[in-house]
C-alpha atoms as a PDB file:
ATOM      1  CA  UNK A   1       0.044   0.044   0.035  1.00  0.00           C
ATOM      2  CA  UNK A   2       1.367   3.384  -0.939  1.00  0.00           C
ATOM      3  CA  UNK A   3       0.940   6.738   0.745  1.00  0.00           C
ATOM      4  CA  UNK A   4       4.153   8.612   0.844  1.00  0.00           C
ATOM      5  CA  UNK A   5       4.412  12.368   0.747  1.00  0.00           C
ATOM      6  CA  UNK A   6       6.940  13.001  -1.978  1.00  0.00           C
ATOM      7  CA  UNK A   7       7.036  16.745  -1.315  1.00  0.00           C
ATOM      8  CA  UNK A   8       8.763  16.166   2.022  1.00  0.00           C
ATOM      9  CA  UNK A   9      11.950  14.822   0.436  1.00  0.00           C
ATOM     10  CA  UNK A  10      12.947  12.216  -1.990  1.00  0.00           C
ATOM     11  CA  UNK A  11      10.919  12.786  -5.207  1.00  0.00           C
ATOM     12  CA  UNK A  12      12.304  15.188  -7.727  1.00  0.00           C
ATOM     13  CA  UNK A  13       9.809  15.289 -10.725  1.00  0.00           C
ATOM     14  CA  UNK A  14      11.418  15.005 -14.145  1.00  0.00           C
ATOM     15  CA  UNK A  15       8.257  15.527 -16.209  1.00  0.00           C
ATOM     16  CA  UNK A  16       6.012  18.478 -16.789  1.00  0.00           C
ATOM     17  CA  UNK A  17       3.056  16.641 -15.208  1.00  0.00           C
ATOM     18  CA  UNK A  18       5.183  15.704 -12.217  1.00  0.00           C
ATOM     19  CA  UNK A  19       6.205  19.346 -11.593  1.00  0.00           C
ATOM     20  CA  UNK A  20       2.644  20.438 -11.931  1.00  0.00           C
ATOM     21  CA  UNK A  21       1.595  17.967  -9.285  1.00  0.00           C
ATOM     22  CA  UNK A  22       4.417  18.842  -6.955  1.00  0.00           C
ATOM     23  CA  UNK A  23       3.729  22.590  -7.305  1.00  0.00           C
ATOM     24  CA  UNK A  24       0.019  22.092  -6.647  1.00  0.00           C
ATOM     25  CA  UNK A  25      -1.263  23.094 -10.082  1.00  0.00           C
ATOM     26  CA  UNK A  26      -2.810  19.632 -10.389  1.00  0.00           C
ATOM     27  CA  UNK A  27      -4.407  18.297  -7.238  1.00  0.00           C
ATOM     28  CA  UNK A  28      -6.416  15.305  -8.301  1.00  0.00           C
ATOM     29  CA  UNK A  29      -5.824  12.150 -10.332  1.00  0.00           C
ATOM     30  CA  UNK A  30      -8.888  13.020 -12.499  1.00  0.00           C
ATOM     31  CA  UNK A  31      -7.232  16.341 -13.432  1.00  0.00           C
ATOM     32  CA  UNK A  32      -3.919  14.579 -14.127  1.00  0.00           C
ATOM     33  CA  UNK A  33      -5.561  12.065 -16.511  1.00  0.00           C
ATOM     34  CA  UNK A  34      -7.617  14.839 -18.214  1.00  0.00           C
ATOM     35  CA  UNK A  35      -4.582  16.986 -18.707  1.00  0.00           C
ATOM     36  CA  UNK A  36      -3.463  14.830 -21.702  1.00  0.00           C
ATOM     37  CA  UNK A  37       0.073  14.656 -20.321  1.00  0.00           C
ATOM     38  CA  UNK A  38       1.494  11.228 -20.059  1.00  0.00           C
ATOM     39  CA  UNK A  39       1.991   9.454 -16.726  1.00  0.00           C
ATOM     40  CA  UNK A  40       5.677   8.719 -16.482  1.00  0.00           C
ATOM     41  CA  UNK A  41       6.358   8.759 -12.734  1.00  0.00           C
ATOM     42  CA  UNK A  42       4.724   6.435 -10.221  1.00  0.00           C
ATOM     43  CA  UNK A  43       5.495   8.845  -7.428  1.00  0.00           C
ATOM     44  CA  UNK A  44       2.926  11.387  -8.686  1.00  0.00           C
ATOM     45  CA  UNK A  45       0.265   8.650  -8.648  1.00  0.00           C
ATOM     46  CA  UNK A  46       1.269   7.852  -4.998  1.00  0.00           C
ATOM     47  CA  UNK A  47       0.849  11.553  -4.167  1.00  0.00           C
ATOM     48  CA  UNK A  48      -2.564  12.023  -5.848  1.00  0.00           C
ATOM     49  CA  UNK A  49      -3.976   8.629  -4.753  1.00  0.00           C
ATOM     50  CA  UNK A  50      -2.704   7.922  -1.237  1.00  0.00           C
ATOM     51  CA  UNK A  51      -3.684   4.485   0.115  1.00  0.00           C
ATOM     52  CA  UNK A  52      -3.545   2.671  -3.179  1.00  0.00           C
ATOM     53  CA  UNK A  53      -3.950  -1.081  -2.831  1.00  0.00           C
ATOM     54  CA  UNK A  54      -2.283  -3.712  -5.008  1.00  0.00           C
ATOM     55  CA  UNK A  55      -3.317  -7.255  -5.861  1.00  0.00           C
ATOM     56  CA  UNK A  56      -0.999  -9.911  -7.225  1.00  0.00           C
ATOM     57  CA  UNK A  57      -3.244 -11.812  -9.653  1.00  0.00           C
ATOM     58  CA  UNK A  58      -0.754 -14.361 -11.022  1.00  0.00           C
ATOM     59  CA  UNK A  59       2.891 -15.407 -10.732  1.00  0.00           C
ATOM     60  CA  UNK A  60       4.456 -17.591 -13.382  1.00  0.00           C
ATOM     61  CA  UNK A  61       7.916 -18.856 -14.115  1.00  0.00           C
ATOM     62  CA  UNK A  62       9.038 -18.204 -17.742  1.00  0.00           C
ATOM     63  CA  UNK A  63      12.093 -19.683 -19.401  1.00  0.00           C
ATOM     64  CA  UNK A  64      14.071 -18.513 -22.391  1.00  0.00           C
ATOM     65  CA  UNK A  65      17.019 -19.947 -24.153  1.00  0.00           C
ATOM     66  CA  UNK A  66      19.975 -17.616 -24.805  1.00  0.00           C
ATOM     67  CA  UNK A  67      23.488 -18.075 -26.079  1.00  0.00           C
ATOM     68  CA  UNK A  68      24.688 -18.399 -22.534  1.00  0.00           C
ATOM     69  CA  UNK A  69      22.026 -21.099 -21.655  1.00  0.00           C
ATOM     70  CA  UNK A  70      18.572 -21.239 -20.234  1.00  0.00           C
ATOM     71  CA  UNK A  71      17.316 -18.128 -18.372  1.00  0.00           C
ATOM     72  CA  UNK A  72      14.500 -18.181 -15.917  1.00  0.00           C
ATOM     73  CA  UNK A  73      12.424 -15.256 -14.876  1.00  0.00           C
ATOM     74  CA  UNK A  74       9.234 -14.663 -12.989  1.00  0.00           C
ATOM     75  CA  UNK A  75       6.210 -12.933 -14.626  1.00  0.00           C
ATOM     76  CA  UNK A  76       3.904 -11.286 -12.172  1.00  0.00           C
ATOM     77  CA  UNK A  77       0.442  -9.854 -13.041  1.00  0.00           C
ATOM     78  CA  UNK A  78      -0.681  -7.058 -10.739  1.00  0.00           C
ATOM     79  CA  UNK A  79      -3.614  -4.698 -10.414  1.00  0.00           C
ATOM     80  CA  UNK A  80      -3.602  -1.491  -8.229  1.00  0.00           C
ATOM     81  CA  UNK A  81      -6.655   0.552  -7.324  1.00  0.00           C
ATOM     82  CA  UNK A  82      -8.146   2.797  -4.653  1.00  0.00           C
ATOM     83  CA  UNK A  83     -11.573   1.103  -4.641  1.00  0.00           C
ATOM     84  CA  UNK A  84     -13.053   4.396  -5.689  1.00  0.00           C
ATOM     85  CA  UNK A  85     -13.007   4.617  -9.420  1.00  0.00           C
ATOM     86  CA  UNK A  86      -9.251   4.304 -10.223  1.00  0.00           C
ATOM     87  CA  UNK A  87      -7.527   1.191 -11.494  1.00  0.00           C
ATOM     88  CA  UNK A  88      -4.165   0.237 -13.173  1.00  0.00           C
ATOM     89  CA  UNK A  89      -2.875  -3.009 -14.497  1.00  0.00           C
ATOM     90  CA  UNK A  90       0.548  -4.284 -15.529  1.00  0.00           C
ATOM     91  CA  UNK A  91       2.909  -7.336 -15.889  1.00  0.00           C
ATOM     92  CA  UNK A  92       6.460  -7.354 -14.604  1.00  0.00           C
ATOM     93  CA  UNK A  93       9.350  -9.686 -15.079  1.00  0.00           C
ATOM     94  CA  UNK A  94      12.471 -10.222 -13.060  1.00  0.00           C
ATOM     95  CA  UNK A  95      14.894 -12.883 -11.793  1.00  0.00           C
ATOM     96  CA  UNK A  96      13.353 -12.509  -8.428  1.00  0.00           C
ATOM     97  CA  UNK A  97       9.669 -12.760  -7.559  1.00  0.00           C
ATOM     98  CA  UNK A  98       9.755  -9.615  -5.241  1.00  0.00           C
ATOM     99  CA  UNK A  99      11.459  -7.569  -7.871  1.00  0.00           C
ATOM    100  CA  UNK A 100       8.949  -8.701 -10.500  1.00  0.00           C
ATOM    101  CA  UNK A 101       6.131  -7.694  -8.227  1.00  0.00           C
ATOM    102  CA  UNK A 102       7.530  -4.240  -7.589  1.00  0.00           C
ATOM    103  CA  UNK A 103       8.162  -3.656 -11.298  1.00  0.00           C
ATOM    104  CA  UNK A 104       4.579  -4.606 -12.121  1.00  0.00           C
ATOM    105  CA  UNK A 105       3.217  -2.281  -9.357  1.00  0.00           C
ATOM    106  CA  UNK A 106       5.252   0.571 -10.682  1.00  0.00           C
ATOM    107  CA  UNK A 107       4.116   0.054 -14.246  1.00  0.00           C
ATOM    108  CA  UNK A 108       0.534  -0.431 -13.198  1.00  0.00           C
ATOM    109  CA  UNK A 109       0.487   2.979 -11.611  1.00  0.00           C
ATOM    110  CA  UNK A 110       1.507   4.418 -14.964  1.00  0.00           C
ATOM    111  CA  UNK A 111      -1.445   2.631 -16.494  1.00  0.00           C
ATOM    112  CA  UNK A 112      -3.950   4.277 -14.217  1.00  0.00           C
ATOM    113  CA  UNK A 113      -7.457   4.987 -15.553  1.00  0.00           C
ATOM    114  CA  UNK A 114     -10.635   6.393 -14.135  1.00  0.00           C
ATOM    115  CA  UNK A 115     -13.642   4.133 -14.436  1.00  0.00           C
ATOM    116  CA  UNK A 116     -16.982   5.916 -14.949  1.00  0.00           C
ATOM    117  CA  UNK A 117     -19.288   4.555 -12.199  1.00  0.00           C
ATOM    118  CA  UNK A 118     -22.976   4.940 -11.655  1.00  0.00           C
ATOM    119  CA  UNK A 119     -26.100   2.753 -11.590  1.00  0.00           C
ATOM    120  CA  UNK A 120     -26.556   1.844 -15.181  1.00  0.00           C
ATOM    121  CA  UNK A 121     -29.043  -1.049 -14.784  1.00  0.00           C
ATOM    122  CA  UNK A 122     -32.595  -0.387 -15.723  1.00  0.00           C
ATOM    123  CA  UNK A 123     -33.551  -2.425 -12.598  1.00  0.00           C
ATOM    124  CA  UNK A 124     -31.721  -0.063 -10.251  1.00  0.00           C
ATOM    125  CA  UNK A 125     -33.026   3.063  -8.555  1.00  0.00           C
ATOM    126  CA  UNK A 126     -29.905   3.919  -6.604  1.00  0.00           C
ATOM    127  CA  UNK A 127     -28.173   7.237  -6.928  1.00  0.00           C
ATOM    128  CA  UNK A 128     -24.916   5.792  -5.532  1.00  0.00           C
ATOM    129  CA  UNK A 129     -22.062   5.083  -7.915  1.00  0.00           C
ATOM    130  CA  UNK A 130     -21.811   1.349  -7.191  1.00  0.00           C
ATOM    131  CA  UNK A 131     -21.826  -0.264 -10.730  1.00  0.00           C
ATOM    132  CA  UNK A 132     -20.978   0.595 -14.289  1.00  0.00           C
ATOM    133  CA  UNK A 133     -22.733   3.276 -16.278  1.00  0.00           C
ATOM    134  CA  UNK A 134     -23.045   1.026 -19.424  1.00  0.00           C
ATOM    135  CA  UNK A 135     -22.121  -2.356 -20.873  1.00  0.00           C
ATOM    136  CA  UNK A 136     -18.595  -2.629 -22.016  1.00  0.00           C
ATOM    137  CA  UNK A 137     -16.243  -5.434 -23.409  1.00  0.00           C
ATOM    138  CA  UNK A 138     -12.533  -6.011 -23.524  1.00  0.00           C
ATOM    139  CA  UNK A 139     -10.294  -8.537 -25.188  1.00  0.00           C
ATOM    140  CA  UNK A 140      -6.822  -9.949 -24.553  1.00  0.00           C
ATOM    141  CA  UNK A 141      -5.545 -12.901 -26.569  1.00  0.00           C
ATOM    142  CA  UNK A 142      -8.437 -15.393 -27.011  1.00  0.00           C
ATOM    143  CA  UNK A 143     -10.223 -14.104 -23.962  1.00  0.00           C
ATOM    144  CA  UNK A 144     -13.150 -11.655 -24.135  1.00  0.00           C
ATOM    145  CA  UNK A 145     -14.808 -10.207 -21.094  1.00  0.00           C
ATOM    146  CA  UNK A 146     -18.171  -8.531 -21.009  1.00  0.00           C
ATOM    147  CA  UNK A 147     -19.165  -6.308 -18.031  1.00  0.00           C
ATOM    148  CA  UNK A 148     -22.868  -5.441 -17.537  1.00  0.00           C
ATOM    149  CA  UNK A 149     -24.307  -2.994 -15.001  1.00  0.00           C
ATOM    150  CA  UNK A 150     -26.237  -4.565 -12.206  1.00  0.00           C
ATOM    151  CA  UNK A 151     -28.665  -3.329  -9.512  1.00  0.00           C
ATOM    152  CA  UNK A 152     -27.455  -2.680  -6.013  1.00  0.00           C
ATOM    153  CA  UNK A 153     -27.367  -5.742  -3.840  1.00  0.00           C
ATOM    154  CA  UNK A 154     -26.507  -8.287  -6.556  1.00  0.00           C
ATOM    155  CA  UNK A 155     -22.733  -8.161  -5.895  1.00  0.00           C
ATOM    156  CA  UNK A 156     -20.158  -9.358  -8.450  1.00  0.00           C
ATOM    157  CA  UNK A 157     -21.198 -12.226 -10.525  1.00  0.00           C
ATOM    158  CA  UNK A 158     -17.764 -12.915 -11.705  1.00  0.00           C
ATOM    159  CA  UNK A 159     -14.681 -15.271 -11.416  1.00  0.00           C
ATOM    160  CA  UNK A 160     -12.064 -14.601  -8.792  1.00  0.00           C
ATOM    161  CA  UNK A 161      -9.718 -12.829 -11.185  1.00  0.00           C
ATOM    162  CA  UNK A 162     -12.354 -10.536 -12.634  1.00  0.00           C
ATOM    163  CA  UNK A 163     -13.743  -9.842  -9.283  1.00  0.00           C
ATOM    164  CA  UNK A 164     -10.416  -8.764  -7.770  1.00  0.00           C
ATOM    165  CA  UNK A 165      -9.987  -6.195 -10.639  1.00  0.00           C
ATOM    166  CA  UNK A 166     -13.511  -4.878 -10.335  1.00  0.00           C
ATOM    167  CA  UNK A 167     -13.262  -4.522  -6.646  1.00  0.00           C
ATOM    168  CA  UNK A 168     -10.043  -2.515  -6.844  1.00  0.00           C
ATOM    169  CA  UNK A 169     -11.816  -0.256  -9.360  1.00  0.00           C
ATOM    170  CA  UNK A 170     -14.651   0.342  -6.855  1.00  0.00           C
ATOM    171  CA  UNK A 171     -17.353  -1.633  -8.864  1.00  0.00           C
ATOM    172  CA  UNK A 172     -19.531  -3.482  -6.306  1.00  0.00           C
ATOM    173  CA  UNK A 173     -22.291  -4.808  -8.514  1.00  0.00           C
ATOM    174  CA  UNK A 174     -22.041  -6.288 -12.029  1.00  0.00           C
ATOM    175  CA  UNK A 175     -22.875  -9.157 -14.241  1.00  0.00           C
ATOM    176  CA  UNK A 176     -19.934 -10.533 -16.206  1.00  0.00           C
ATOM    177  CA  UNK A 177     -19.524 -12.870 -19.154  1.00  0.00           C
ATOM    178  CA  UNK A 178     -16.242 -14.331 -20.406  1.00  0.00           C
ATOM    179  CA  UNK A 179     -15.367 -16.349 -23.517  1.00  0.00           C
ATOM    180  CA  UNK A 180     -12.102 -18.056 -24.692  1.00  0.00           C
ATOM    181  CA  UNK A 181      -9.384 -19.685 -22.618  1.00  0.00           C
ATOM    182  CA  UNK A 182     -10.393 -18.104 -19.382  1.00  0.00           C
ATOM    183  CA  UNK A 183      -7.969 -20.297 -17.390  1.00  0.00           C
ATOM    184  CA  UNK A 184      -5.137 -18.038 -18.603  1.00  0.00           C
ATOM    185  CA  UNK A 185      -5.138 -15.591 -15.693  1.00  0.00           C
ATOM    186  CA  UNK A 186      -3.029 -13.001 -17.518  1.00  0.00           C
ATOM    187  CA  UNK A 187      -5.463 -12.704 -20.440  1.00  0.00           C
ATOM    188  CA  UNK A 188      -8.505 -12.755 -18.220  1.00  0.00           C
ATOM    189  CA  UNK A 189      -7.167  -9.928 -16.048  1.00  0.00           C
ATOM    190  CA  UNK A 190      -6.031  -7.891 -18.984  1.00  0.00           C
ATOM    191  CA  UNK A 191      -9.372  -8.322 -20.775  1.00  0.00           C
ATOM    192  CA  UNK A 192     -11.098  -7.150 -17.714  1.00  0.00           C
ATOM    193  CA  UNK A 193      -8.892  -4.093 -17.466  1.00  0.00           C
ATOM    194  CA  UNK A 194      -9.328  -3.409 -21.131  1.00  0.00           C
ATOM    195  CA  UNK A 195     -13.050  -3.456 -20.687  1.00  0.00           C
ATOM    196  CA  UNK A 196     -12.825  -0.836 -17.966  1.00  0.00           C
ATOM    197  CA  UNK A 197     -10.463   1.186 -20.144  1.00  0.00           C
ATOM    198  CA  UNK A 198     -12.901   1.044 -23.071  1.00  0.00           C
ATOM    199  CA  UNK A 199     -15.614   2.320 -20.791  1.00  0.00           C
ATOM    200  CA  UNK A 200     -13.316   5.075 -19.595  1.00  0.00           C
ATOM    201  CA  UNK A 201     -12.265   6.164 -23.072  1.00  0.00           C
ATOM    202  CA  UNK A 202     -15.876   6.301 -24.278  1.00  0.00           C
ATOM    203  CA  UNK A 203     -16.526   8.989 -21.678  1.00  0.00           C
ATOM    204  CA  UNK A 204     -13.179  10.793 -21.344  1.00  0.00           C
ATOM    205  CA  UNK A 205     -11.189  10.381 -24.541  1.00  0.00           C
ATOM    206  CA  UNK A 206      -7.531  11.163 -23.882  1.00  0.00           C
ATOM    207  CA  UNK A 207      -5.812  14.010 -25.833  1.00  0.00           C
ATOM    208  CA  UNK A 208      -2.653  12.790 -27.523  1.00  0.00           C
ATOM    209  CA  UNK A 209       0.199  14.816 -26.017  1.00  0.00           C
ATOM    210  CA  UNK A 210       2.340  16.837 -28.300  1.00  0.00           C
ATOM    211  CA  UNK A 211       5.934  15.967 -28.766  1.00  0.00           C
ATOM    212  CA  UNK A 212       7.235  18.553 -26.281  1.00  0.00           C
ATOM    213  CA  UNK A 213       4.851  17.497 -23.537  1.00  0.00           C
ATOM    214  CA  UNK A 214       5.833  13.822 -23.959  1.00  0.00           C
ATOM    215  CA  UNK A 215       9.571  14.455 -23.488  1.00  0.00           C
ATOM    216  CA  UNK A 216      11.027  13.011 -20.230  1.00  0.00           C
ATOM    217  CA  UNK A 217      14.323  13.828 -18.774  1.00  0.00           C
ATOM    218  CA  UNK A 218      16.370  10.734 -18.163  1.00  0.00           C
END
């Protein structure tokens, strides 16, 4: 769980967006995403979304043959979210499990999106943002996941992997359908994230940053 105050020492932003966050010109994650500037620093996400939670969805050992012999690495699939409309997803690889998890968490923060929430089911009369605003689908490999708004009280009619991602995004009630090789956790998790991203982009399309804005100091 993250919650550091990077203004108190340690974080020196190297991007325009990072400087705007540190100087207080951007105070919310929603404003950061709507700015059109790319997320390049996990620290700014920690500052705007204190208390982020992470969930390791899958850990696999992968092997590759090189000139020097067989190399073994670990691939970790991670989702991060604040259970209040923001979710990120990523995979990380490293020789050590712990390092692979930390890599995945850092990348997931850079893949943060805001999920539009509401009560999109015709059966629902709640004004509380507990579900999706509309039906959405996402694909990854052979897997396709469909997310459908549900009335309050239903809960999440989903597999464990899909449920973990939805819970971190703050979705409490939804019907879900999945097709393809759903035993592949990485594709199932990614398809779920892609479905949420499609819902997000349909409401808040991101402006493509210009070349100057996208530059990052190394």
